[in-house]
Tab-separated table of C-alpha atoms in Angstrom:
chain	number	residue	atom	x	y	z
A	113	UNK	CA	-26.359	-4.783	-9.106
A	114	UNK	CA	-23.513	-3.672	-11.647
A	115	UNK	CA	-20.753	-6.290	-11.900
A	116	UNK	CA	-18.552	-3.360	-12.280
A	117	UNK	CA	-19.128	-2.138	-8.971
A	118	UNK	CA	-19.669	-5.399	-7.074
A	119	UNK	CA	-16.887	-7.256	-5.524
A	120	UNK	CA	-16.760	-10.753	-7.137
A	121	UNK	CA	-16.428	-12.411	-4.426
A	122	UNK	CA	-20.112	-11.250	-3.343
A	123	UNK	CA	-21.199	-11.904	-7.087
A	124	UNK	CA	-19.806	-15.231	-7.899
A	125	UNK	CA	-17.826	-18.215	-6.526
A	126	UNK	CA	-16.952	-20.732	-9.310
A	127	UNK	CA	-16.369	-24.562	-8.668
A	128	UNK	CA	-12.770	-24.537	-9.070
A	129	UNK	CA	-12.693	-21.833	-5.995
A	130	UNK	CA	-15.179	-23.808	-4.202
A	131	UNK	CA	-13.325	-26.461	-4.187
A	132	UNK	CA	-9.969	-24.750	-3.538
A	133	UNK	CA	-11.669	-23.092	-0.388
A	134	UNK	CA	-14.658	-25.184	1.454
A	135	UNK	CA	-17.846	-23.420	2.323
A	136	UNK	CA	-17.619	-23.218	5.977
A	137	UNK	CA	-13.906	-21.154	5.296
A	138	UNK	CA	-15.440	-18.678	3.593
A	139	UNK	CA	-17.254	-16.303	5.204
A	140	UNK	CA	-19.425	-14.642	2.148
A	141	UNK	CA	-22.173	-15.850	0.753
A	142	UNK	CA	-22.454	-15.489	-2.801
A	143	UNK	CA	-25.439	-13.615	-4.408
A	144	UNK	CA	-25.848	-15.998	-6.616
A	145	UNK	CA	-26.797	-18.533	-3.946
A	146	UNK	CA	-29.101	-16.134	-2.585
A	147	UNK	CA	-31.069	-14.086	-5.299
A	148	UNK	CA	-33.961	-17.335	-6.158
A	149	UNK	CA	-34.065	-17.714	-2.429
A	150	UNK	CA	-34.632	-14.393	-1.516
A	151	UNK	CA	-37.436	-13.902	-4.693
A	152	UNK	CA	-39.072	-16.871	-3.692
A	153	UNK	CA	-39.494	-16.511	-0.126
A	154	UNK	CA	-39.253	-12.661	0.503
A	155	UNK	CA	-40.545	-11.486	-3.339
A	156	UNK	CA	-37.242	-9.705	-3.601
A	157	UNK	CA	-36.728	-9.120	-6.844
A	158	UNK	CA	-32.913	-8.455	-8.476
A	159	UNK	CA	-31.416	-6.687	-11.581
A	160	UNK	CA	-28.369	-7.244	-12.242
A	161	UNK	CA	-26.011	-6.090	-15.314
A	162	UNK	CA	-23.357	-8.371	-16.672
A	163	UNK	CA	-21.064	-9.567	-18.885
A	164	UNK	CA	-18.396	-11.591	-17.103
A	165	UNK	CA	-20.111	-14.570	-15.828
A	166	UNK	CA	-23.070	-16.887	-16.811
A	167	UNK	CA	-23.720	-18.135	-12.951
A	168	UNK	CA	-27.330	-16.258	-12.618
A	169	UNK	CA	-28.586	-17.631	-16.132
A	170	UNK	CA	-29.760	-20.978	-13.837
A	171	UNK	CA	-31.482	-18.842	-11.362
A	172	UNK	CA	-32.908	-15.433	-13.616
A	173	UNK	CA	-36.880	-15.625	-14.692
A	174	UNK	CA	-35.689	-12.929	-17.221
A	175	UNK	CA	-32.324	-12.385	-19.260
A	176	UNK	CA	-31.436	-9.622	-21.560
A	177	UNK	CA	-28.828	-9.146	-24.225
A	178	UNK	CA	-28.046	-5.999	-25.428
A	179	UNK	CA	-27.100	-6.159	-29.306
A	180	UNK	CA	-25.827	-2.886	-30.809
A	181	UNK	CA	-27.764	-0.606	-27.829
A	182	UNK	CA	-30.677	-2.820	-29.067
A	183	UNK	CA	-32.138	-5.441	-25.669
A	184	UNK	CA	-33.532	-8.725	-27.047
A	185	UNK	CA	-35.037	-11.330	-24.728
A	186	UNK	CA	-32.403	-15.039	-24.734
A	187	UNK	CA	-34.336	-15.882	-21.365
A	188	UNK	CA	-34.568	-19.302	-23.287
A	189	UNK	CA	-31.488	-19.585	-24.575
A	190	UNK	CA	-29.358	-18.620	-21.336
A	191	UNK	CA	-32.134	-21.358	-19.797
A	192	UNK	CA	-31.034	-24.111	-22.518
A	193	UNK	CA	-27.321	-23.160	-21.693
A	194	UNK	CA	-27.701	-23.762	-18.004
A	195	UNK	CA	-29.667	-26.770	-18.825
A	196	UNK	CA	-25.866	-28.321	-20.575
A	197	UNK	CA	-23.871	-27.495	-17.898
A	198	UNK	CA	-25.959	-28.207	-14.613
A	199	UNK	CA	-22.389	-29.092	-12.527
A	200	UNK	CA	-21.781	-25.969	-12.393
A	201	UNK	CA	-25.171	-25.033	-11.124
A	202	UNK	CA	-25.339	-22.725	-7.982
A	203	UNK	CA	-26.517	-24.235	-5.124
A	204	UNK	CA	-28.977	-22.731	-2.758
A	205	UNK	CA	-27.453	-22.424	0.725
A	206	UNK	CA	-29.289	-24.554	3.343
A	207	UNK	CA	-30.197	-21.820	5.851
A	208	UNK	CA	-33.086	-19.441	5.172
A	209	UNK	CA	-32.492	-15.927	4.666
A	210	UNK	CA	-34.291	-14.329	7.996
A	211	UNK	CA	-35.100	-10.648	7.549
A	212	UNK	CA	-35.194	-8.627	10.786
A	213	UNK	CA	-37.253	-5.907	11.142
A	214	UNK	CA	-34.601	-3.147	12.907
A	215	UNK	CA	-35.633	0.031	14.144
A	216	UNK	CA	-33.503	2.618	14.297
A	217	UNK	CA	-32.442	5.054	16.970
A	218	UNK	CA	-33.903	8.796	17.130
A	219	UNK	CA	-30.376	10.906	16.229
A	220	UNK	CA	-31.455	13.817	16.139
A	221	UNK	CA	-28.669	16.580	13.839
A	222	UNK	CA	-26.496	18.876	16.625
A	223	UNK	CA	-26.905	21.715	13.842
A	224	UNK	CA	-27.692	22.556	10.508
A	225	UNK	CA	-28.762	20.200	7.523
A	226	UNK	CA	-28.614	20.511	4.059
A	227	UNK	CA	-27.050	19.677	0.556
A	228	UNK	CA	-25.440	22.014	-1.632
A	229	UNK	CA	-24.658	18.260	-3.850
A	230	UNK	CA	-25.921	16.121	-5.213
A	231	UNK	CA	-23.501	13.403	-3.631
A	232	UNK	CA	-23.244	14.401	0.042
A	233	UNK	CA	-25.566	16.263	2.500
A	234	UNK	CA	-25.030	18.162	6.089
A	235	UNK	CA	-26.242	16.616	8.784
A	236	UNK	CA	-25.997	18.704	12.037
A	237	UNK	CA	-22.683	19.719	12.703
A	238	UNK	CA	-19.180	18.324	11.402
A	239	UNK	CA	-21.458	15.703	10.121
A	240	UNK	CA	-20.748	15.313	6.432
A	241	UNK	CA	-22.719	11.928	4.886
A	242	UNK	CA	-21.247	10.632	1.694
A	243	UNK	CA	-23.925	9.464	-0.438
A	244	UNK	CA	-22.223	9.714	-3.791
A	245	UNK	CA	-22.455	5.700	-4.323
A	246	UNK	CA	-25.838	6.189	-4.464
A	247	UNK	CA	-26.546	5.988	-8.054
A	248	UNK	CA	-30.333	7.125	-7.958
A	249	UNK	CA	-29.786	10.131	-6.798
A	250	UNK	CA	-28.796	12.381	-9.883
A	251	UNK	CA	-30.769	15.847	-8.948
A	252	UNK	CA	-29.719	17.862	-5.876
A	253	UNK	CA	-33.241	18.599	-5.220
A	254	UNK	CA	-33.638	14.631	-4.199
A	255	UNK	CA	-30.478	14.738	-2.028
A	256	UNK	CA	-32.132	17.554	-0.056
A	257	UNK	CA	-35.540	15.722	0.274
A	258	UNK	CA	-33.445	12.629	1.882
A	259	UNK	CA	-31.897	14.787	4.056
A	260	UNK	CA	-35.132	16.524	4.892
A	261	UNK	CA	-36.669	13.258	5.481
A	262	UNK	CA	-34.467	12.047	7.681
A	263	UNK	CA	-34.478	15.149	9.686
A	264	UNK	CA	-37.917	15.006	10.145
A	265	UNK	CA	-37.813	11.038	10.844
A	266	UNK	CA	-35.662	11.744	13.756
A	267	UNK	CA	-37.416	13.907	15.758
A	268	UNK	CA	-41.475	12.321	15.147
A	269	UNK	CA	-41.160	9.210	14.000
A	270	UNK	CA	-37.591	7.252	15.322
A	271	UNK	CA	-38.941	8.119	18.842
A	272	UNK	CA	-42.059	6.003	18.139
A	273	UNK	CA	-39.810	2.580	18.034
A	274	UNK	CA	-40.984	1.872	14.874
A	275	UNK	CA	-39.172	-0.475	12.568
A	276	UNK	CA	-37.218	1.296	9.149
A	277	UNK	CA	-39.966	-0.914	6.610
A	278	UNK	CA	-42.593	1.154	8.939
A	279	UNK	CA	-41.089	4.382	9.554
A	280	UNK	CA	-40.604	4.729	5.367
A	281	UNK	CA	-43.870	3.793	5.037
A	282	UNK	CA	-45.285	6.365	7.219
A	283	UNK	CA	-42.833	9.081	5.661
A	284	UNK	CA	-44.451	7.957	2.252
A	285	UNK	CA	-48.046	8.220	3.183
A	286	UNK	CA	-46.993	11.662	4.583
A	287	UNK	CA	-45.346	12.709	1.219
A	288	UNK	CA	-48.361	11.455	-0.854
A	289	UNK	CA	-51.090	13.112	1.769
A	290	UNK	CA	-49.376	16.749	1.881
A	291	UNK	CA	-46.203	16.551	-0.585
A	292	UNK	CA	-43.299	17.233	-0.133
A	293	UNK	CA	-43.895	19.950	2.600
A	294	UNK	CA	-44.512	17.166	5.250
A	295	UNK	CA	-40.550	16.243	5.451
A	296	UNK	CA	-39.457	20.487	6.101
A	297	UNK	CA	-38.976	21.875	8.974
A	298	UNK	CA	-42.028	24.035	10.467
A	299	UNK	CA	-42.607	27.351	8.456
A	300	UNK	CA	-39.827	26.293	5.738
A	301	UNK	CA	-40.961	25.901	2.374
A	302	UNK	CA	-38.089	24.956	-0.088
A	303	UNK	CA	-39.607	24.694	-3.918
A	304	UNK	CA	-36.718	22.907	-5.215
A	305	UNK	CA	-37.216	19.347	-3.861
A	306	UNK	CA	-37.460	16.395	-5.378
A	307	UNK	CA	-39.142	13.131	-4.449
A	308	UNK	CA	-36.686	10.172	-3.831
A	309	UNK	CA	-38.031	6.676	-3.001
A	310	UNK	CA	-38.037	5.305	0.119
A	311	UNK	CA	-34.795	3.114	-0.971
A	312	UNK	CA	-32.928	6.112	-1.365
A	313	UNK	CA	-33.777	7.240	1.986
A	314	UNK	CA	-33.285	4.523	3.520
């Protein structure tokens, strides 16, 4: 997560605002709150760039400054500053964080597919997806293996039922048992893909 591109209320909520607004008024969690949970019970790990707030240095295992373009570990001294000001510690919310496994439905594209960019693809007719916010995608050729994946997720493995964690697995162990081939269409055999992971097409 980039703090530049993150709202702050999903980042951060400081004391004063906590105490301004109660808990149970607000309806976002902050990340904060959530990020040791959700490493130490789901092995979720976070990166997250900033520069505006010191909030995560109670809950980071690792923190890096960048000093003239050069990184140098102060995991112990962000550690020994959290240890000063503990009030202002995050607290964990009480709740667990429950992930559901959700499968989606089979939608199969009403046309053609494709990407001709690297921030949006085709899919079916009058079906334009926007995936410019996606940040790892920077070569066309991965935009078009997404697309192709997805494709080919729709019509062999969303009718299956299975859940998304499954279906990218089994679209991975296709990819790494016959390339990049197993996400075209039948007979098509495009030599400009490029691999994405199964984040970015998901």
């Amino acid at each position: 997560f980039d703090e530049d591109t993150c709202a702050t209320n999903f980042m951060i909520r400081d004391g004063r605002m906590a105490r301004l607004v109660a808990s149970s008024a607000e309806p976002i969690t902050p990340f904060v709150r959530r990020a040791r949970q959700l490493a130490d019970e789901n092995g979720v790990s976070s990166i997250l760039v900033l520069g505006g707030t010191g909030d995560y240095f109670d809950v980071a295992d690792c923190v890096v400054v960048m000093e003239g373009f050069a990184p140098r570990d102060a995991t112990a001294d962000a550690k020994a500053i959290a240890a000063d000001d503990r009030r202002n510690a995050p607290a964990a919310p009480a709740d667990r964080f429950v992930f559901g496994d959700r499968a989606p439905r089979p939608c199969v594209a009403n046309g053609r597919t494709g990407a001709k960019a690297v921030g949006s693809f085709s899919y079916g007719d009058n079906n334009e997806v926007d995936v410019s916010c996606v940040e790892q995608l920077v070569e066309l050729g991965q935009t078009q293996a997404c697309c192709a994946a997805i494709a080919t997720a729709a019509k062999a493995l969303m009718p299956r039922g299975l859940s998304t964690r499954a279906l990218l697995a089994a679209l991975d162990a296709e990819i790494d048992a016959r390339g990049l081939d197993a996400v075209q269409a039948e007979g098509r055999r495009d030599g400009d893909l490029a691999r994405p992971r199964r984040h970015e097409i998901a």
